[in-house]
Coordinates of N, CA and C and ligand atoms in Angstrom, one line a residue:
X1 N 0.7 -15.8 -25.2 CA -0.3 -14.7 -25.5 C -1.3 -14.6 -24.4
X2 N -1.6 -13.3 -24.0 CA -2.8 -13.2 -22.6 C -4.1 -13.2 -23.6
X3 N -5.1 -14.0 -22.9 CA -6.0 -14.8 -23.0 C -6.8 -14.3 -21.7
X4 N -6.4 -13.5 -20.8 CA -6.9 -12.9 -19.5 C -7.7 -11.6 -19.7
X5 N -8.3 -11.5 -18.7 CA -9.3 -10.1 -18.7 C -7.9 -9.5 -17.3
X6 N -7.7 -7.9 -17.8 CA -6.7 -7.2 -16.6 C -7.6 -6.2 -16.2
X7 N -7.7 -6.2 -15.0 CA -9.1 -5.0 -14.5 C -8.1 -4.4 -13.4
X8 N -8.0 -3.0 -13.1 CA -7.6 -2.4 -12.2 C -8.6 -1.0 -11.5
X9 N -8.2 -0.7 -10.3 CA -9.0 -0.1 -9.5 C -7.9 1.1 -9.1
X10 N -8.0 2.2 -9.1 CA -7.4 3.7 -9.5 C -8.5 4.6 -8.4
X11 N -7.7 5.7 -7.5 CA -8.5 6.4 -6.9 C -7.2 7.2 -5.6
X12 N -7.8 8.2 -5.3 CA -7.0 8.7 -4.4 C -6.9 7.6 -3.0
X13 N -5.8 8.2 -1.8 CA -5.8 7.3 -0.8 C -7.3 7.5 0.1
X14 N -8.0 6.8 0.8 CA -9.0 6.5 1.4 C -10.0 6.4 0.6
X15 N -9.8 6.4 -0.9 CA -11.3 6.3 -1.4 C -12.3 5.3 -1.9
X16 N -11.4 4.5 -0.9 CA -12.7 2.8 -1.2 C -12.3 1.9 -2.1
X17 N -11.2 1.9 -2.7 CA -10.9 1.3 -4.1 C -10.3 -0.1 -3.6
X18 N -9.7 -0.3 -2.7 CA -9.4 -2.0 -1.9 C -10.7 -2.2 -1.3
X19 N -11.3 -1.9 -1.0 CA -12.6 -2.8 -0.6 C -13.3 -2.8 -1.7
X20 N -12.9 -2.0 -2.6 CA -13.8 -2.3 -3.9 C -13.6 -3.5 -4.9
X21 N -12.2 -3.5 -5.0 CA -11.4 -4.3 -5.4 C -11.7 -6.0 -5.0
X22 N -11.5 -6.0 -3.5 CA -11.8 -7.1 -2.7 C -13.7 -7.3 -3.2
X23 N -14.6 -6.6 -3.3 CA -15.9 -7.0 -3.7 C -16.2 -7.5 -4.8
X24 N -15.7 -6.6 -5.6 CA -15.5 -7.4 -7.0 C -14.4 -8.7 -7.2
X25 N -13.8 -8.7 -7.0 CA -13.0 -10.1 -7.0 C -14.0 -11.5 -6.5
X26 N -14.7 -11.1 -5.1 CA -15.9 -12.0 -4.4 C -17.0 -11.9 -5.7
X27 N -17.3 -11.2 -6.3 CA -18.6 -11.2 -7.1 C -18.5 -11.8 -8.5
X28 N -17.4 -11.7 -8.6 CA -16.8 -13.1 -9.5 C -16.3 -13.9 -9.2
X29 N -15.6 -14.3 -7.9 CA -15.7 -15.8 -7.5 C -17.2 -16.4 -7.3
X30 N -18.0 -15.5 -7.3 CA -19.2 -16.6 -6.4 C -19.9 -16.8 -8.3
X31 N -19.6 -16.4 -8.8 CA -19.8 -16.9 -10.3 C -19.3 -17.8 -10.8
X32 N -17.7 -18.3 -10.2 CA -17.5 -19.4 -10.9 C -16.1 -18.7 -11.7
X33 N -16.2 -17.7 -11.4 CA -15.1 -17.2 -12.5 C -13.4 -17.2 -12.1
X34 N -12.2 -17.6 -12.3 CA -10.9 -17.6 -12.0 C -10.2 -16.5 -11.4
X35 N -10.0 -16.0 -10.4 CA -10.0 -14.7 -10.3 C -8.7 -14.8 -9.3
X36 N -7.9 -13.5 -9.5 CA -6.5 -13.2 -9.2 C -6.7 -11.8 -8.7
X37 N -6.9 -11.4 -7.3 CA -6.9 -10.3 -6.7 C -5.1 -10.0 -6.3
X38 N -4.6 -8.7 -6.7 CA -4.0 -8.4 -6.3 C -3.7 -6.9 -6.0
X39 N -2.3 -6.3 -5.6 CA -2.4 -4.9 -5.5 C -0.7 -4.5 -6.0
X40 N -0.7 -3.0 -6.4 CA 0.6 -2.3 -6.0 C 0.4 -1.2 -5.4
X41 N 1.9 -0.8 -4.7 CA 3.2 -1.4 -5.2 C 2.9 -2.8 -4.6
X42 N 3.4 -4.1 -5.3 CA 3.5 -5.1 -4.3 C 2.8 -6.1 -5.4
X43 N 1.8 -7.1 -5.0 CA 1.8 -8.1 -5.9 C 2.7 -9.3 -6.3
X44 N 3.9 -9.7 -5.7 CA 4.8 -10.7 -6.0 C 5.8 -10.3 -4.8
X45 N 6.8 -11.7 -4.0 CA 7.6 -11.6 -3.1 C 8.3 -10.2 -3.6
X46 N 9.0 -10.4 -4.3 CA 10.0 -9.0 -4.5 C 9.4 -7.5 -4.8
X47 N 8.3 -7.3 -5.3 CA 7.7 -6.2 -5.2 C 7.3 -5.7 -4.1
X48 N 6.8 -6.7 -3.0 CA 6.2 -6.4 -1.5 C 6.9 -6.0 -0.9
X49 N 8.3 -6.7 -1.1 CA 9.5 -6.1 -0.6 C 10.1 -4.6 -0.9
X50 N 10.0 -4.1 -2.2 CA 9.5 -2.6 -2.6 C 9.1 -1.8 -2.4
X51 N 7.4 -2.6 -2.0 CA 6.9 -1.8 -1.2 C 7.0 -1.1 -0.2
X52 N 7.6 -2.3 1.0 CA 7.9 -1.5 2.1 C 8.9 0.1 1.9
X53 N 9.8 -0.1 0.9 CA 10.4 0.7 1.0 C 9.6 2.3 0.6
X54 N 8.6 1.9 -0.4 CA 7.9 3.3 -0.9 C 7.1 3.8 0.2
X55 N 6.0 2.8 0.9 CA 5.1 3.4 1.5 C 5.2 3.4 2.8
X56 N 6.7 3.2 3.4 CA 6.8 3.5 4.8 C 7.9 5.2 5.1
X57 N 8.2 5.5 6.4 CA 8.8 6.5 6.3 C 9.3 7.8 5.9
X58 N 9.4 8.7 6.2 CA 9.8 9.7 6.1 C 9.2 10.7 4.5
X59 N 7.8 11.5 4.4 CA 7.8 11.7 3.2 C 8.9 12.3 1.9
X60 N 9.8 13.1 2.3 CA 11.0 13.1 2.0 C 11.7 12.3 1.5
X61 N 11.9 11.3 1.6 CA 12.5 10.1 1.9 C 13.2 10.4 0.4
X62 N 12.6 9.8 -0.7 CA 13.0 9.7 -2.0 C 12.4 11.1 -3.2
X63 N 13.1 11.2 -4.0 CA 12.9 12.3 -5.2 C 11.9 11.4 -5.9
X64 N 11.1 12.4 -6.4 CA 9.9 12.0 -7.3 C 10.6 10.7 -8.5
X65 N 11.7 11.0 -9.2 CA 12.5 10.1 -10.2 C 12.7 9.2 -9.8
X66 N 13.4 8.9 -8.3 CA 13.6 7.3 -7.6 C 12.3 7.0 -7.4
X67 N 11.4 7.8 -6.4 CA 10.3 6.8 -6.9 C 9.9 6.5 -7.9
X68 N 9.9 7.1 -9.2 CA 9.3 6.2 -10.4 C 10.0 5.1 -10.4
X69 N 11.3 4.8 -10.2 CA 12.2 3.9 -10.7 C 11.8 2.8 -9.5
X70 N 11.7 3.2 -8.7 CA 10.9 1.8 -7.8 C 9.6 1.5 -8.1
X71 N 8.6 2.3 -8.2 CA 7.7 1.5 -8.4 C 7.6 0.9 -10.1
X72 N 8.4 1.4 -10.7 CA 8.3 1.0 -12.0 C 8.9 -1.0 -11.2
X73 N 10.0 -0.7 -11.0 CA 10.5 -2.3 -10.8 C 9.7 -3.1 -10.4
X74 N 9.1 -2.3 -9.1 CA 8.4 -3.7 -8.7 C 7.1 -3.8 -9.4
X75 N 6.9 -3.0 -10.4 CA 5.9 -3.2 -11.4 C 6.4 -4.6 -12.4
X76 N 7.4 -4.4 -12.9 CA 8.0 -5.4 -13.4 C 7.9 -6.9 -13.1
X77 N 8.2 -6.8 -11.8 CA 8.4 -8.3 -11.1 C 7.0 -8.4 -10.9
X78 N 6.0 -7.3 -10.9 CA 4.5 -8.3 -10.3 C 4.1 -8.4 -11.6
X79 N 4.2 -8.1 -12.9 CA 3.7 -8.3 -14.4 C 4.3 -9.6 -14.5
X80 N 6.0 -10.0 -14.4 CA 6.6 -11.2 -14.8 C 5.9 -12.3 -14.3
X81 N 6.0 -11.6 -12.7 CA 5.7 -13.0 -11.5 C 4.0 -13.8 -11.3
X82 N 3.1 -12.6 -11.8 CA 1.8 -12.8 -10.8 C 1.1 -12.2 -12.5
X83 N 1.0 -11.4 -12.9 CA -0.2 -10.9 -13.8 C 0.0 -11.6 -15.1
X84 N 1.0 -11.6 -15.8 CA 0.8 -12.6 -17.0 C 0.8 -13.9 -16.9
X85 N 1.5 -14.4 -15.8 CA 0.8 -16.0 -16.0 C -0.2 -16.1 -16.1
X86 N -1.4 -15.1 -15.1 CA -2.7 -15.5 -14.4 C -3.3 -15.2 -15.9
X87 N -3.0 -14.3 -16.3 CA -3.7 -14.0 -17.9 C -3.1 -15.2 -18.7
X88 N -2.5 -15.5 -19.0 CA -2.0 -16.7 -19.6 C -2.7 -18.1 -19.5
X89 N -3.3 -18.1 -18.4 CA -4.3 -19.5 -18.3 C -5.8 -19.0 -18.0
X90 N -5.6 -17.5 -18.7 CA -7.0 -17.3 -18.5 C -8.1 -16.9 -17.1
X91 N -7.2 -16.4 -16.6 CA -7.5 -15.7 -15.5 C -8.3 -14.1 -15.5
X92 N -9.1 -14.1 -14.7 CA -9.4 -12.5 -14.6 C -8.4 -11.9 -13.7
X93 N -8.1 -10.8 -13.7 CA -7.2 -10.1 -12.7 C -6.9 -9.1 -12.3
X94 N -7.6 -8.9 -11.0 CA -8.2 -7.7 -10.3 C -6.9 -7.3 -9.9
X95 N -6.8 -5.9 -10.0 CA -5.3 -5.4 -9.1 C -5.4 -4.1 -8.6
X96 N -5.3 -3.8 -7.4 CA -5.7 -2.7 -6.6 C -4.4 -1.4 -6.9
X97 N -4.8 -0.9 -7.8 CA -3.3 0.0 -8.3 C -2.7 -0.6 -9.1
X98 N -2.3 0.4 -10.5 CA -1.3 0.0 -11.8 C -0.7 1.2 -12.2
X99 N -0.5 1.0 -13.3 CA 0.7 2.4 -13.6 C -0.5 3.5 -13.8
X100 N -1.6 4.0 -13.4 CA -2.3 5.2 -13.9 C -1.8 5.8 -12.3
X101 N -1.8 4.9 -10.8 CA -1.2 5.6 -10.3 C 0.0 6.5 -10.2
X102 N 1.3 5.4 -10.8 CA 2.6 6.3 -10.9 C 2.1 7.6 -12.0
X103 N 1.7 7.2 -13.4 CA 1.2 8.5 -14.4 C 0.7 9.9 -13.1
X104 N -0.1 9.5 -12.5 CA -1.3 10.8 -11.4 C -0.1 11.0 -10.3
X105 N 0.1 10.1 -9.5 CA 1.2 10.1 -8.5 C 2.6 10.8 -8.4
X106 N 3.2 10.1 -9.6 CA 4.6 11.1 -10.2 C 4.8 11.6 -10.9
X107 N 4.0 11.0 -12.1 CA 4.1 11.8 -13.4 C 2.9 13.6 -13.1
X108 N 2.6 13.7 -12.0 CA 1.6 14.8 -12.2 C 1.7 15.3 -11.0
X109 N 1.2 14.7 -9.9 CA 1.0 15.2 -8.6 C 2.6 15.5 -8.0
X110 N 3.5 15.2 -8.2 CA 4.7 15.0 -7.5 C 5.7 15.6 -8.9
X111 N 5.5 16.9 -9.5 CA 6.9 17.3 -10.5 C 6.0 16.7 -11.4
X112 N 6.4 17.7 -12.5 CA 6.1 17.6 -14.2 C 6.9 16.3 -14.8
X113 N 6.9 15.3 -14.5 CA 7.8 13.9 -14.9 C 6.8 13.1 -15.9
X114 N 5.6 13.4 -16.3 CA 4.7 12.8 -17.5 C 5.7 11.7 -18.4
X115 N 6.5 12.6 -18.4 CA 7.5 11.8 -20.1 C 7.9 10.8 -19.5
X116 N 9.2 11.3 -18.4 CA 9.9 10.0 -18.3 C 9.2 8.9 -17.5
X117 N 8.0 9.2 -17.0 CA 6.9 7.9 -16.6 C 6.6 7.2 -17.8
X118 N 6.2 7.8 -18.6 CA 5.7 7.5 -20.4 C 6.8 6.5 -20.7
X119 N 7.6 7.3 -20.5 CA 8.8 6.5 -21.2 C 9.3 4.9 -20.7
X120 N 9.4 5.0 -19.5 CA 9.7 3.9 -18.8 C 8.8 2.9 -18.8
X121 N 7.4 3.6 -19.0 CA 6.4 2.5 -18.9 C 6.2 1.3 -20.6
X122 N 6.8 2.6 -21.2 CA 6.7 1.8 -23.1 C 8.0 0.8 -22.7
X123 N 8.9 1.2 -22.1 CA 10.1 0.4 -22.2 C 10.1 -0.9 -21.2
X124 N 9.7 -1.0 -20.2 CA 9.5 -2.2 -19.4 C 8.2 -2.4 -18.6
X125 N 7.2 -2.1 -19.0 CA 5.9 -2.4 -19.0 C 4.5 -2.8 -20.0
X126 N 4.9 -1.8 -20.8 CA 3.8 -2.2 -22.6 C 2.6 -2.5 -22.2
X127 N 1.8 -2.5 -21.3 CA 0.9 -2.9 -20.7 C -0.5 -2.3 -20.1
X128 N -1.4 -1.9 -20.6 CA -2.3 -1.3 -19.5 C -3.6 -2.1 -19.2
X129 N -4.1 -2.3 -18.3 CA -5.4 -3.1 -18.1 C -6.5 -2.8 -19.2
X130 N -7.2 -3.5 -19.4 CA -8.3 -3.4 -20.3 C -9.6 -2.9 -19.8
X131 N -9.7 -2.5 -18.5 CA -10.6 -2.1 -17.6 C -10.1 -1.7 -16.6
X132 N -10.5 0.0 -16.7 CA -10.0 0.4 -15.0 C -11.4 1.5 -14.5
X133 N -11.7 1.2 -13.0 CA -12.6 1.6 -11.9 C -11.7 2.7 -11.0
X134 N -12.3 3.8 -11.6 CA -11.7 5.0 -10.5 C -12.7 5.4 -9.8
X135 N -12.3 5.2 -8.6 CA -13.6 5.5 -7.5 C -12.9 7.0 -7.1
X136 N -13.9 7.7 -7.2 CA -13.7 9.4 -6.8 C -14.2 9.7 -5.6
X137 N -13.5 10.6 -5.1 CA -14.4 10.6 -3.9 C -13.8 12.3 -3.2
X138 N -14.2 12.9 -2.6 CA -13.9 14.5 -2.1 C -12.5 14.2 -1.2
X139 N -11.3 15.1 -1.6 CA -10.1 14.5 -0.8 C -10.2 14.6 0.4
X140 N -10.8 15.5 0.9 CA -11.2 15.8 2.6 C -11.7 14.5 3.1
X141 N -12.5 14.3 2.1 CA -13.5 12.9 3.5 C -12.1 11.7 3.5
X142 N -11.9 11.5 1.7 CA -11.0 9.9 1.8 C -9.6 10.1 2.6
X143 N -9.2 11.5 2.9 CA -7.9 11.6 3.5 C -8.2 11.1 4.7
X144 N -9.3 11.8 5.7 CA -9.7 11.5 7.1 C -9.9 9.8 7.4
X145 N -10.8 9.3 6.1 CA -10.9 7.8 6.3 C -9.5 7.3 6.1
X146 N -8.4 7.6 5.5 CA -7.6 7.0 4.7 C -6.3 7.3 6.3
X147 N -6.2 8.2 6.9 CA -5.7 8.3 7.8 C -5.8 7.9 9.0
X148 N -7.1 7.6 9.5 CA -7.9 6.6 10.5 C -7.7 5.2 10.7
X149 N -7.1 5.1 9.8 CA -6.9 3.0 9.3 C -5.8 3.2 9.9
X150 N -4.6 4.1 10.4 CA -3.2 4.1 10.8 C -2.2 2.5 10.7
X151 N -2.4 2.5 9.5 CA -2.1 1.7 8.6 C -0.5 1.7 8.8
X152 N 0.3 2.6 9.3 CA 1.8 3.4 9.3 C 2.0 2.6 7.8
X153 N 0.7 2.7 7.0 CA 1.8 3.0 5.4 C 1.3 4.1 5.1
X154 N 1.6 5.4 5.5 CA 1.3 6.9 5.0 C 1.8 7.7 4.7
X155 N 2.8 7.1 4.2 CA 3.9 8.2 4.0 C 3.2 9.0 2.6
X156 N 2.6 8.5 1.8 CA 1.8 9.6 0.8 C 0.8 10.2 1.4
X157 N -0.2 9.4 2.5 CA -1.2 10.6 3.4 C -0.4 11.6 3.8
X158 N 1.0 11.3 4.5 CA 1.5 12.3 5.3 C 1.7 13.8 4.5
X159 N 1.3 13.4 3.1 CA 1.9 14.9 2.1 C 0.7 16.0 2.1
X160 N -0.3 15.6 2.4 CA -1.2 16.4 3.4 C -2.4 16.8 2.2
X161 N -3.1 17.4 2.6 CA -4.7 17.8 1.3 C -4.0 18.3 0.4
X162 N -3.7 19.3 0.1 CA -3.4 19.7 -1.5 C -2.8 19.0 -2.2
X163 N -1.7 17.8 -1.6 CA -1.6 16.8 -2.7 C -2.8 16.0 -2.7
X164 N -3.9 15.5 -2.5 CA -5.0 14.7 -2.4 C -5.7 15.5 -3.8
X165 N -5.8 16.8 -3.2 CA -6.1 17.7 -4.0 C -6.0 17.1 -5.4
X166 N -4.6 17.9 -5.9 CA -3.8 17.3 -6.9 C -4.2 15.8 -7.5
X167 N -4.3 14.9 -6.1 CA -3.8 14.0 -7.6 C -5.6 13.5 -8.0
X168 N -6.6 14.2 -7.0 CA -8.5 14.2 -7.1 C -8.3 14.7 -9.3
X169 N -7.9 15.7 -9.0 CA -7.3 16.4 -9.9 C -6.8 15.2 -11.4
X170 N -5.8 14.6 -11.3 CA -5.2 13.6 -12.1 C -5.5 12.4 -12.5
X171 N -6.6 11.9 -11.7 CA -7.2 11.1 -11.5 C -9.0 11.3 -12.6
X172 N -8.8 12.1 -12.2 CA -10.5 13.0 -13.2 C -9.8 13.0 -14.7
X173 N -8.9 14.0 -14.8 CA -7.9 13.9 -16.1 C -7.5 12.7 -16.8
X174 N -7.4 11.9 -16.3 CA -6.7 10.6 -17.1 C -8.2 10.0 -17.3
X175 N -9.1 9.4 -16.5 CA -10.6 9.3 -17.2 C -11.3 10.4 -18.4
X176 N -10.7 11.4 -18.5 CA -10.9 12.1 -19.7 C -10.0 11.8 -21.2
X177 N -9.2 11.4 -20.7 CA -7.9 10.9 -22.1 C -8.2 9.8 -22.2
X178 N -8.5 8.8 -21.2 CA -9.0 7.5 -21.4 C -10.5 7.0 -21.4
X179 N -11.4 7.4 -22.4 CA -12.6 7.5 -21.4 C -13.0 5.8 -21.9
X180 N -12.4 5.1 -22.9 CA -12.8 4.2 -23.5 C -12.5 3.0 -22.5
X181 N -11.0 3.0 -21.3 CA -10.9 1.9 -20.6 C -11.5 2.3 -19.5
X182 N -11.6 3.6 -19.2 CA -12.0 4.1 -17.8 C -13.4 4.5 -17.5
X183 N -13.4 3.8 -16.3 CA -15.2 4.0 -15.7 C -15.1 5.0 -14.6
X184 N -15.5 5.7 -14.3 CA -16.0 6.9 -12.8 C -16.9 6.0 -12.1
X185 N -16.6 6.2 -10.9 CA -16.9 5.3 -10.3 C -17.6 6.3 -8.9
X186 N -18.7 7.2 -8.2 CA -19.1 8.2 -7.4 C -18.6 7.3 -6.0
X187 N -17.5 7.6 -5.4 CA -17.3 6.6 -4.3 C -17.6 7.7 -2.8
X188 N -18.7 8.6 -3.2 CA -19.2 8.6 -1.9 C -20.3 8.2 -1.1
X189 N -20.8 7.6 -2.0 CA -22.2 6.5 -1.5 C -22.0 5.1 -1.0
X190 N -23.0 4.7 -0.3 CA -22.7 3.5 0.5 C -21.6 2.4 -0.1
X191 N -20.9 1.4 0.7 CA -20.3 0.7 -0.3 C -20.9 0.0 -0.7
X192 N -22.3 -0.8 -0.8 CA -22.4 -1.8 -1.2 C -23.0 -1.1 -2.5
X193 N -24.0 -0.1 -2.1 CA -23.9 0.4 -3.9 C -23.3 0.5 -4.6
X194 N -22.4 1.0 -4.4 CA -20.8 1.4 -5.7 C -20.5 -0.3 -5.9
X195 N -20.4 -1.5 -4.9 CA -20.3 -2.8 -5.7 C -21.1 -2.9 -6.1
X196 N -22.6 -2.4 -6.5 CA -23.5 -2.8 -6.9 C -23.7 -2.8 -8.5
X197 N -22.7 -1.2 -8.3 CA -22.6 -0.4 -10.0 C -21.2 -0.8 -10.5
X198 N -19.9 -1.5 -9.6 CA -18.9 -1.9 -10.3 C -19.5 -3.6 -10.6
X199 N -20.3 -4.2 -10.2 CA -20.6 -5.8 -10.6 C -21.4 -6.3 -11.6
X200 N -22.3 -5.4 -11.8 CA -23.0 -4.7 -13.4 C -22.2 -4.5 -14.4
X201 N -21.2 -3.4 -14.0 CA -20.3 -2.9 -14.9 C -19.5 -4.2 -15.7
X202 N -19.2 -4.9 -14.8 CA -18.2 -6.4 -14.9 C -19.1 -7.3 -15.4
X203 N -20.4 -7.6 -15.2 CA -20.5 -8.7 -16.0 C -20.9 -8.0 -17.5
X204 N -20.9 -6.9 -17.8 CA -21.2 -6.3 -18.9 C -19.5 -6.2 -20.1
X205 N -19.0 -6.1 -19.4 CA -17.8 -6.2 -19.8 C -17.1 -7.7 -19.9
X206 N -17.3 -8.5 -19.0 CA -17.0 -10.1 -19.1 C -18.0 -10.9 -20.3
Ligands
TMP1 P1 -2.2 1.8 -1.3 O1 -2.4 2.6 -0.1 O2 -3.3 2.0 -2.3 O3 -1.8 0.4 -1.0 O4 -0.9 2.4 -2.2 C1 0.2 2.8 -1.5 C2 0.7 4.2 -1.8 O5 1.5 4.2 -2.9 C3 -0.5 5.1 -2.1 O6 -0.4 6.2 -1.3 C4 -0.3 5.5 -3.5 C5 1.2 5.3 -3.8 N1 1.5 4.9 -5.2 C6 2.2 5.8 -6.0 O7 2.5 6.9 -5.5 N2 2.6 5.4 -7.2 C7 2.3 4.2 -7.7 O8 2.6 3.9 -8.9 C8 1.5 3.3 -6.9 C9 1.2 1.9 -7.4 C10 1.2 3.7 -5.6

C-alpha cells in the first residue's frame, strides 16, 4: 500500500518546471524530509532509454498513437521501478512530468486521442499524483528560453509556437477539470518567488 506523498510538476517546454521541481525537492531535503526527485519520459534505466527515443530526432519521427504507446511504457517501468517503492517506504516524490503531460501532449495538442490516452492510462497506470504544480508561463517567452538551453532534446520545441500555443491551452484546461489536485503556478516571475509560493504550498499540503 503507498504510504507516500506523489507530487508532480506539469507546464509547457521552457517554463521553469525542472528548476522548479529541483527547488522544491531541496526545500524538503533541508527539512529532513525523504525525498525522490525524478522526471519523465525517464525515471528508471529502461525508461531513460525511451526517452532517448521520444525526445531526440526528427519531429516526424513517430504518429501521435506510437507516441502514446511509448511514453505510456516507460511510464510503466518508472511507476514499477522508482515511484511505488519510494511511496512504499514513505517517501515524498517529486517528478518532473506525468501522465497530464501525455493527456495535454497527445491526448490534445497532437490529434483528438483523449480516449485512447484515458484508456491506456486506467489499464496500465491507475495512478495520478496527489499534487500537481503547473507553472504557466506565455509560450513565446518559455519557447525562446526552452530553445536556448540546446539541450538537442527538442524534437517537441522543434513543432514550433502554435503547438506551445496549444498545449498553454491544455495545460490551463486540465487545472480547470482538476482544480482539487491542481495548483497554477504564474511562472513568469522571478524563480525564487515562484519557489517561494510552491514551498508554502508544500508544507501546507505535507
Ligand atoms: P522535458 O523537456 O520536460 O524533459 O520533456 C521531454 C519532452 O517530452 C517535452 O517536450 C514534453 C514531452 N512529453 C510528451 O509529449 N508526453 C509525455 O507524456 C511526457 C512525459 C513528455
Amino acid at each position: 500500500m503507498s504510504v507516500g506523498r506523489f507530487i508532480s510538476f506539469e507546464g509547457i517546454d521552457g517554463s521553469g518546471k525542472s528548476t522548479q521541481a529541483r527547488l522544491a525537492a531541496a526545500h524538503l531535503e533541508r527539512k529532513g524530509v525523504d525525498v525522490v526527485l525524478t522526471r519523465e519520459p525517464g525515471g528508471s534505466p529502461g525508461a531513460e532509454e525511451i526517452r532517448r527515443l521520444l525526445v531526440e530526432g526528427d519531429p516526424e519521427r513517430w504518429s501521435a498513437e506510437t507516441e502514446i504507446l511509448l511514453f505510456t511504457a516507460a511510464r510503466r517501468d518508472h511507476l514499477e521501478k522508482t515511484i511505488l517503492p519510494a511511496l512504499a517506504r514513505g517517501a515524498v516524490v517529486i517528478t518532473d512530468r506525468f501522465a497530464d503531460s501525455t493527456r495535454v501532449y497527445q491526448g490534445a495538442a497532437r490529434g483528438d486521442l483523449r480516449q485512447l490516452v484515458d484508456q491506456l492510462h486506467s489499464a496500465v497506470i491507475g495512478r495520478d499524483p496527489d499534487l500537481t504544480f503547473v507553472i504557466d508561463m506565455k509560450p513565446e517567452d518559455a519557447l525562446r528560453r526552452g530553445l536556448a538551453r540546446k539541450s538537442g532534446e527538442d524534437r517537441f520545441e522543434d513543432m514550433g509556437l502554435e503547438f506551445q500555443i496549444k498545449l498553454r491551452e491544455g495545460f490551463l484546461r486540465l487545472v480547470g477539470d482538476a482544480p482539487d489536485r491542481c495548483w497554477l503556478v504564474d511562472g513568469a516571475r522571478d524563480a525564487a518567488v515562484v519557489a517561494e509560493e510552491i514551498a508554502s504550498r508544500l508544507d501546507a499540503f505535507l
